[in-house]
Amino acid sequence: MDPAQFDKSKKYDRQLRIWGAHGQSALESTRICLLHCSPTGSETLKNLVLGGIASFTIVDHGVVEAADLGNNFFLESSHLGHSRAQHVTELLKELNESVTGSYVQESPQELIQNQPSFFSNFDLVIATQLEEALSIKLDKICRKFGVKLLLARSYGLVGYLRASLSEHKVIESKPDNKVEDLRFHQPWTELQDFADTIDLASADDIMHKHIPYAILLIKAAHEWQTSHSGKLPSSSAHRSAFKGIIKSWQRQIDGIPIEEENFSEALSNASKVWAPPRMSSEVKAIVEDEAASVSKKSDNYWVLAAALKRYLANEGNGQLPIEGSLPDMTATTALYLDLQRIYREQADRDIAAVTKHVQKVLSSISKDPGSISASEIRMFCKHVRCLRVVRYRTLEEEFTGASCKSDALRQALTAEDTVTNASLYILLRAVDQFYSKHHRYPGLYDQEVDGDVPALKHIATSIVQDSSSGPASISDDLVGEMCRFGAGELHCVAAVIGGMASQEAIKLITKQFVPTSGTVIYNAMNSTMSVFRF
């Protein structure tokens, strides 16, 4: 191994175990722009710099003030009066010498309004502490240039997180519970033939204890279907009878079954015969999506989805490609390797069939039939059960009364478990509208807290009414708390939001795991979190 590659493997060992070399490669080619390097932005970027992104650029026109020293660990007293972006950039670069960092001493508002093309130079824009009006403008810019946008905010004891992009496609969603499609109920010819070569009656005691449970279940399923017109067990009595077939094969001493671990495994996995995994609703929606009717503008993901649809209608006969891996099971080394080979060979045949459909689809839209690599097709087939597509509404759609999902908002504002966090969502929007009107946030000065409460309450009520969400009211206590926050950033909240924001950023960059598809509200007062889709 190349020494540099070996050092990288040691350096990023833990994360390589999570998202693999291809995920790390995606991270190492990502250019990130951070708007505002206050605590929330600094904490977010810190985690991504440690993860090994390619480069970052901080846009912040502020200078270091005394308040910054109390909530931003990347600033020191010697930095007072100097560029905040410069010093945060310098200290972040020290965390990882492989990452390139730069800064722009300019207001994010200036770039958003007058230099929108600036953002086309990045793969991901992380906008922190950005008010609503600017967020909407930035969202339009990023969508125009195909740049991912992640909004993060800390406001007193409240946190906000929201991704925005037209469409995010995931191949490796990495669900908590892995679905194993082993085809015990419907083995292909080679698998059934292999199972038929194993004679339980003539096997010696050692071999009998090491016949893989996969073989036992395939043989039991074949015997059951032969005597039941090809049908699988469908009732409790049938399932008990099916397990009885397996138990009848166990060796006995004086009428007492010998404890054989492979038979115990077969009994505990018997449900995989009569309840095989089905294509998930998410995967079914993808192959039926209108985007799977591809054109020359379609990207590789949708070309692969179109090819999968053709495979399902032909060679697959409605079944997804075999993954090709086997779970652990009690077996001799030789039997396990033979069985594993049979599954891998079938997976290779499935991949070859999908590849032919990929080439035909590419040809039909006047693209090079070899433009999608074999490794990409193999990855797609391996994780085909975990495909996901996440689509995001624009911020303008969410914030505009006519297009806001008023039913969802009304329900959130009236349900006991979400009313508080939904109210905080409304109040975060209200403080921005207060800022637009008064050029300061409510409660910024102690003597104005009490006077700002009714004004903020009025704005929040107007937002609810404009979204047609009915007469739901915002708690006076919450309005008062938002005014007392005075737009302050607490490091403890910024650290939480920064951690969540960096995780969501990594999901968007690596295209692994499923990112949150709505607006996250973190309530540090109650230690609760809600995800809203308005």
XYZ file of C-alpha atoms in Angstrom:
534
model
C 0.000 0.000 0.000
C 1.161 3.498 -0.814
C 2.529 5.170 2.406
C 0.254 8.188 1.930
C -2.760 5.925 1.500
C -1.741 3.939 4.586
C -1.506 7.129 6.668
C -4.932 8.202 5.423
C -6.395 4.829 6.384
C -5.023 5.220 9.900
C -6.107 8.842 10.135
C -9.704 8.225 9.065
C -9.998 4.643 10.308
C -13.256 5.052 12.258
C -15.189 6.872 9.572
C -13.918 4.586 6.814
C -15.645 1.771 8.672
C -18.907 3.700 8.401
C -19.000 5.120 4.866
C -16.134 3.283 3.178
C -13.384 4.463 0.859
C -15.847 5.705 -1.767
C -17.683 7.791 0.845
C -14.402 9.234 2.072
C -13.407 10.031 -1.503
C -16.634 11.990 -1.942
C -15.897 13.895 1.255
C -12.335 14.662 0.163
C -13.531 16.223 -3.093
C -16.158 18.486 -1.495
C -15.856 22.283 -1.467
C -17.889 23.961 1.253
C -18.910 27.580 1.753
C -19.880 28.676 5.264
C -21.879 31.844 5.788
C -21.154 33.360 9.235
C -18.559 31.777 11.494
C -20.380 32.346 14.762
C -20.511 29.339 17.171
C -23.070 27.414 15.112
C -21.109 27.739 11.891
C -17.741 27.122 13.535
C -18.959 23.952 15.259
C -20.461 22.631 12.023
C -17.361 23.315 9.966
C -15.042 21.943 12.653
C -16.639 18.501 12.348
C -16.372 18.544 8.559
C -12.749 19.693 8.580
C -11.892 16.838 10.938
C -13.728 14.506 8.540
C -11.434 15.520 5.689
C -13.314 17.733 3.220
C -11.321 19.170 0.318
C -11.671 22.858 1.144
C -13.807 25.494 2.809
C -14.415 29.191 2.413
C -15.837 31.291 5.236
C -17.864 34.379 4.371
C -18.182 36.747 7.327
C -17.715 40.517 7.541
C -17.645 40.713 11.345
C -14.789 41.511 13.684
C -14.093 39.708 16.924
C -15.977 41.239 19.865
C -15.957 40.469 23.574
C -19.188 38.456 23.225
C -17.464 36.107 20.763
C -14.933 35.029 23.376
C -17.666 33.577 25.549
C -19.251 31.290 22.984
C -16.715 30.539 20.246
C -13.763 28.318 21.139
C -11.945 29.309 17.947
C -11.465 32.899 19.063
C -9.121 34.340 21.676
C -8.709 37.685 23.414
C -5.758 38.550 21.163
C -8.165 38.458 18.209
C -10.346 41.313 19.508
C -11.014 43.894 16.826
C -9.640 41.695 14.043
C -11.374 39.718 11.307
C -13.487 36.913 12.753
C -13.407 34.940 9.485
C -9.619 35.132 9.281
C -8.926 33.791 12.773
C -11.551 31.045 12.632
C -10.117 29.963 9.272
C -6.570 29.843 10.618
C -7.502 27.759 13.646
C -9.721 25.385 11.683
C -6.892 24.698 9.240
C -4.738 23.556 12.152
C -7.180 20.719 12.830
C -6.421 18.963 9.528
C -3.435 19.798 7.353
C -5.086 18.041 4.385
C -7.874 20.626 4.206
C -7.524 23.935 2.386
C -9.204 26.929 3.964
C -9.857 30.519 2.902
C -12.113 33.388 3.883
C -13.940 36.330 2.350
C -14.210 39.425 4.509
C -17.598 40.437 3.217
C -21.221 40.388 4.264
C -23.127 37.245 3.167
C -26.015 39.562 2.332
C -23.824 41.454 -0.132
C -22.832 38.257 -1.964
C -26.383 36.900 -2.022
C -27.818 40.099 -3.445
C -25.031 41.241 -5.765
C -22.748 38.282 -6.558
C -24.953 35.166 -6.767
C -22.518 33.394 -9.127
C -20.037 33.243 -6.234
C -21.939 30.250 -4.824
C -21.577 28.220 -8.035
C -17.983 27.469 -6.982
C -19.082 25.134 -4.182
C -20.671 21.727 -3.704
C -22.389 22.636 -0.449
C -23.338 25.955 1.127
C -23.910 25.978 4.888
C -25.784 29.123 5.864
C -25.927 29.841 9.583
C -27.773 32.594 11.431
C -29.415 33.756 8.210
C -32.768 35.499 8.342
C -35.775 34.297 6.357
C -35.707 36.754 3.427
C -32.048 36.068 2.646
C -32.563 32.325 3.078
C -35.239 32.348 0.376
C -32.964 34.254 -2.027
C -30.030 31.940 -1.305
C -32.225 28.880 -1.820
C -33.151 30.095 -5.310
C -29.491 30.745 -6.136
C -28.302 27.334 -4.955
C -31.048 25.499 -6.823
C -30.206 27.433 -9.980
C -26.566 26.313 -9.810
C -27.291 22.809 -8.518
C -25.573 23.465 -5.180
C -26.742 21.780 -1.994
C -27.906 24.143 0.755
C -27.992 23.483 4.481
C -29.471 26.069 6.862
C -28.529 25.928 10.538
C -29.360 28.298 13.352
C -29.104 28.703 17.127
C -31.365 31.232 18.793
C -31.126 31.191 22.559
C -32.312 27.746 23.646
C -33.792 26.935 20.247
C -32.084 25.276 17.277
C -33.106 25.074 13.617
C -31.857 22.852 10.794
C -33.114 22.486 7.251
C -31.635 21.126 4.008
C -32.813 22.425 0.654
C -32.153 20.967 -2.777
C -34.362 19.778 -5.585
C -33.699 16.083 -5.184
C -31.347 13.875 -3.192
C -30.792 10.314 -4.398
C -29.460 7.603 -2.098
C -28.156 4.153 -2.983
C -26.705 3.182 0.405
C -29.409 4.173 2.856
C -27.992 1.732 5.449
C -31.234 0.856 7.269
C -31.021 -0.324 10.868
C -32.495 -3.708 9.959
C -30.882 -5.368 6.963
C -33.190 -7.294 4.634
C -31.769 -10.676 3.575
C -33.246 -12.006 0.345
C -32.028 -15.617 0.317
C -34.812 -17.086 -1.878
C -35.493 -20.105 0.339
C -39.067 -20.088 -0.969
C -38.079 -19.830 -4.631
C -34.513 -21.098 -5.201
C -33.011 -20.869 -8.667
C -31.963 -24.102 -10.407
C -28.328 -24.163 -9.246
C -29.297 -23.525 -5.635
C -31.988 -26.230 -5.605
C -29.656 -28.704 -7.323
C -26.981 -28.058 -4.701
C -29.469 -28.632 -1.882
C -30.593 -31.886 -3.546
C -27.031 -33.247 -3.540
C -26.966 -33.253 0.258
C -28.488 -36.429 1.689
C -29.469 -35.939 5.318
C -30.046 -39.627 5.942
C -26.592 -40.769 4.822
C -24.624 -37.904 6.425
C -22.476 -38.888 9.395
C -23.182 -37.215 12.751
C -20.486 -34.550 12.309
C -21.683 -33.602 8.828
C -25.317 -33.712 9.967
C -24.561 -31.035 12.586
C -22.871 -28.809 10.004
C -25.342 -28.712 7.152
C -26.125 -24.981 6.724
C -29.601 -23.959 7.858
C -30.091 -22.446 4.398
C -29.954 -25.957 2.906
C -32.318 -27.319 5.561
C -34.880 -24.617 4.806
C -34.602 -25.031 1.036
C -35.134 -28.787 1.361
C -38.039 -28.313 3.792
C -39.658 -25.704 1.520
C -39.332 -28.036 -1.480
C -40.890 -30.928 0.435
C -43.746 -28.739 1.678
C -44.504 -27.211 -1.713
C -44.405 -30.632 -3.392
C -47.197 -31.856 -1.133
C -49.184 -28.576 -1.084
C -49.543 -27.715 -4.776
C -46.581 -25.337 -4.726
C -48.012 -23.192 -1.936
C -46.127 -21.941 1.141
C -47.301 -22.330 4.763
C -50.109 -19.808 5.278
C -51.578 -20.500 8.700
C -50.335 -21.092 12.207
C -51.051 -24.804 11.875
C -49.200 -24.933 8.564
C -46.186 -23.175 10.035
C -46.066 -25.574 12.964
C -46.283 -28.481 10.524
C -43.481 -26.964 8.430
C -41.242 -26.736 11.482
C -42.235 -30.331 12.229
C -40.589 -31.384 8.959
C -37.306 -29.832 10.120
C -37.581 -31.385 13.585
C -38.208 -34.802 12.045
C -34.762 -34.662 10.443
C -32.941 -34.262 13.754
C -30.932 -37.231 15.008
C -32.174 -38.849 18.205
C -30.885 -40.972 21.030
C -33.508 -43.097 22.740
C -36.214 -40.953 21.181
C -34.717 -37.698 22.448
C -33.532 -35.200 19.751
C -29.817 -34.418 19.806
C -29.010 -30.747 20.259
C -27.825 -29.555 16.827
C -27.150 -25.855 16.418
C -27.797 -25.814 12.678
C -31.309 -27.159 13.241
C -31.961 -24.545 15.919
C -30.891 -21.885 13.395
C -33.225 -23.371 10.777
C -36.178 -23.271 13.156
C -35.481 -19.675 14.224
C -35.167 -18.578 10.563
C -38.099 -20.620 9.242
C -40.206 -17.473 8.806
C -37.928 -16.466 5.906
C -39.605 -19.224 3.906
C -43.224 -18.139 4.294
C -42.540 -14.425 4.771
C -39.828 -13.578 2.215
C -38.813 -9.930 1.884
C -40.909 -7.861 -0.485
C -39.917 -4.847 -2.515
C -40.277 -1.832 -0.228
C -42.743 0.926 -1.024
C -39.813 3.333 -1.414
C -38.115 1.195 -4.083
C -41.426 0.578 -5.839
C -42.056 4.332 -5.922
C -38.619 4.895 -7.483
C -39.101 2.456 -10.387
C -42.583 3.887 -10.967
C -41.423 7.523 -10.662
C -41.864 9.647 -13.769
C -38.145 10.434 -13.585
C -37.505 6.748 -14.440
C -38.882 7.576 -17.891
C -35.477 8.852 -18.848
C -34.269 11.410 -21.334
C -30.852 12.658 -22.385
C -30.862 14.969 -19.356
C -31.345 12.102 -16.887
C -28.479 11.338 -14.534
C -27.015 7.898 -13.854
C -29.305 7.171 -10.916
C -32.463 7.427 -12.990
C -30.916 5.512 -15.884
C -30.164 2.707 -13.415
C -33.721 2.934 -12.073
C -35.079 2.631 -15.622
C -32.863 -0.413 -16.225
C -34.060 -1.952 -12.966
C -37.663 -1.498 -14.079
C -36.915 -3.412 -17.287
C -35.099 -6.139 -15.341
C -38.079 -6.585 -13.003
C -40.398 -6.980 -15.971
C -38.154 -9.575 -17.625
C -35.390 -11.670 -16.039
C -36.261 -10.686 -12.489
C -39.919 -11.716 -12.838
C -40.811 -9.092 -10.240
C -37.882 -9.988 -7.945
C -34.988 -7.629 -7.212
C -31.409 -8.721 -8.018
C -29.753 -11.013 -5.474
C -27.206 -9.247 -3.258
C -24.846 -12.232 -3.256
C -23.846 -12.354 0.403
C -24.723 -14.903 3.083
C -25.294 -14.408 6.816
C -23.205 -16.393 9.264
C -24.455 -19.924 9.890
C -23.205 -23.166 11.387
C -21.555 -25.126 8.566
C -18.379 -26.801 7.442
C -16.005 -24.442 5.683
C -16.388 -26.334 2.411
C -20.208 -26.278 2.468
C -20.374 -22.608 3.409
C -17.925 -21.601 0.652
C -19.812 -23.664 -1.938
C -23.088 -22.077 -0.893
C -21.543 -18.620 -0.914
C -20.182 -19.232 -4.422
C -23.645 -20.173 -5.703
C -25.151 -16.944 -4.317
C -22.320 -14.842 -5.741
C -22.631 -16.430 -9.165
C -26.356 -15.695 -9.223
C -25.666 -12.102 -8.125
C -23.189 -11.804 -11.006
C -25.798 -13.115 -13.451
C -28.318 -10.581 -12.141
C -25.777 -7.766 -12.470
C -25.001 -8.859 -16.047
C -28.709 -8.764 -16.886
C -29.127 -5.305 -15.352
C -25.995 -4.127 -17.197
C -27.522 -5.118 -20.552
C -30.640 -3.114 -19.719
C -28.476 -0.156 -18.655
C -26.704 -0.215 -22.014
C -30.020 -0.401 -23.887
C -31.453 2.492 -21.887
C -28.359 4.610 -22.520
C -28.516 3.843 -26.243
C -32.198 4.784 -26.360
C -31.400 8.285 -25.090
C -28.365 8.737 -27.379
C -25.746 8.288 -24.673
C -22.615 6.145 -24.683
C -23.708 2.604 -23.629
C -20.550 2.306 -21.533
C -20.842 5.665 -19.782
C -21.979 4.072 -16.497
C -19.149 2.044 -14.995
C -19.417 -1.603 -14.005
C -18.563 -0.695 -10.413
C -21.449 1.781 -10.244
C -23.900 -0.802 -11.603
C -22.621 -3.389 -9.134
C -23.019 -0.944 -6.236
C -26.570 -0.144 -7.359
C -27.537 -3.826 -7.557
C -25.927 -4.660 -4.221
C -27.934 -1.991 -2.392
C -31.045 -2.081 -4.571
C -33.310 -2.833 -1.589
C -32.133 0.337 0.137
C -32.715 2.890 -2.633
C -34.233 6.171 -1.521
C -35.095 9.516 -3.111
C -35.718 12.619 -0.983
C -37.286 15.712 -2.508
C -37.399 19.082 -0.759
C -39.888 21.884 -1.079
C -38.391 25.297 -1.701
C -38.174 27.665 1.246
C -40.475 30.042 -0.581
C -43.133 27.324 -0.827
C -42.792 26.580 2.878
C -42.879 30.204 3.999
C -45.638 31.426 1.682
C -49.112 31.207 3.154
C -50.763 30.066 -0.069
C -48.383 27.112 -0.571
C -47.631 26.226 3.060
C -48.996 22.835 4.105
C -51.560 24.426 6.404
C -53.100 21.122 7.510
C -49.735 19.861 8.734
C -49.041 23.162 10.511
C -52.484 23.211 12.101
C -52.052 19.667 13.340
C -48.586 20.415 14.749
C -49.901 23.505 16.566
C -52.718 21.556 18.208
C -51.104 18.186 18.970
C -49.879 17.920 22.554
C -46.506 16.420 21.645
C -45.626 19.013 18.973
C -47.412 22.236 19.955
C -44.391 23.706 21.767
C -41.853 23.007 19.032
C -44.263 24.040 16.274
C -44.781 27.320 18.140
C -41.006 27.803 18.295
C -40.883 27.265 14.528
C -43.428 30.059 14.087
C -41.551 32.290 16.511
C -38.255 31.804 14.661
C -39.979 33.109 11.565
C -41.568 35.895 13.606
C -38.238 37.188 14.963
C -36.968 37.490 11.386
C -39.986 39.519 10.364
C -39.509 41.637 13.513
C -35.892 42.187 12.404
C -36.972 43.226 8.903
C -39.292 45.837 10.399
C -37.181 47.178 13.290
C -33.607 46.349 12.096
C -32.924 44.564 15.380
C -34.058 41.349 17.018
C -36.647 41.438 19.840
C -35.215 41.712 23.330
C -31.796 42.731 22.081
C -31.701 45.339 24.855
C -32.943 44.530 28.356
C -35.112 47.619 28.639
C -37.020 46.651 25.476
C -37.917 43.050 26.360
C -41.347 43.767 27.833
C -42.286 46.142 25.033
C -41.219 43.688 22.318
C -43.385 40.823 23.612
C -46.756 42.085 22.253
C -45.173 43.118 18.948
C -43.638 39.653 18.472
C -46.885 37.997 19.522
C -48.778 39.983 16.875
C -46.347 38.947 14.131
C -46.488 35.273 15.158
C -50.296 35.345 15.146
C -50.265 36.907 11.670
C -47.987 34.147 10.362
C -50.387 31.480 11.645
C -53.378 33.262 10.124
C -51.647 33.838 6.770
C -50.915 30.120 6.482
C -54.638 29.324 6.945
C -53.830 27.259 10.004
C -56.892 28.343 11.936
C -57.170 30.011 15.319
C -54.236 28.231 16.990
C -52.464 30.638 19.341
C -48.857 30.900 20.465
C -48.137 30.627 24.177
C -47.327 33.955 25.848
C -44.615 32.206 27.852
C -42.840 31.109 24.666
C -43.127 34.591 23.170
C -41.580 35.997 26.324
C -38.748 33.459 26.208
C -37.927 34.327 22.604
C -37.680 37.993 23.577
C -35.473 37.168 26.557
C -33.138 35.190 24.288
C -32.240 38.449 22.524
C -30.913 36.496 19.498
C -28.072 35.185 21.653
C -26.076 32.127 20.588
C -25.302 29.728 23.414
C -22.388 27.441 22.776
C -24.159 24.403 24.227
C -26.998 24.773 21.703
C -24.620 25.700 18.876
C -22.615 22.522 19.547
C -25.734 20.349 19.266
C -26.921 22.044 16.080
C -23.385 21.997 14.675
C -23.163 18.266 15.324
C -26.495 17.565 13.655
C -25.724 19.892 10.743
C -22.388 18.200 10.033
C -24.072 14.774 10.103
C -26.691 15.945 7.618
C -23.948 17.471 5.464
C -22.082 14.153 5.369
C -25.286 12.364 4.329
C -25.721 14.827 1.465
C -22.070 14.587 0.418
C -21.564 10.805 0.605
C -25.119 9.963 -0.524
C -25.244 7.430 2.279
C -27.914 7.199 4.973
C -31.164 9.126 4.534
C -31.060 12.852 5.366
C -33.895 14.535 7.210
C -36.491 15.652 4.690
C -38.080 18.425 6.752
C -37.359 21.249 9.179
C -35.726 20.226 12.455
C -36.578 22.230 15.570
C -34.437 21.550 18.630
C -35.885 22.672 21.961
C -33.113 22.812 24.566
C -35.587 23.991 27.215
C -37.380 20.622 27.134
C -34.623 18.558 25.512
C -36.950 17.615 22.646
C -36.711 17.682 18.874
C -39.345 17.689 16.125
C -39.195 17.349 12.346
C -41.855 19.293 10.449
C -42.784 19.110 6.773
C -44.690 22.309 6.066
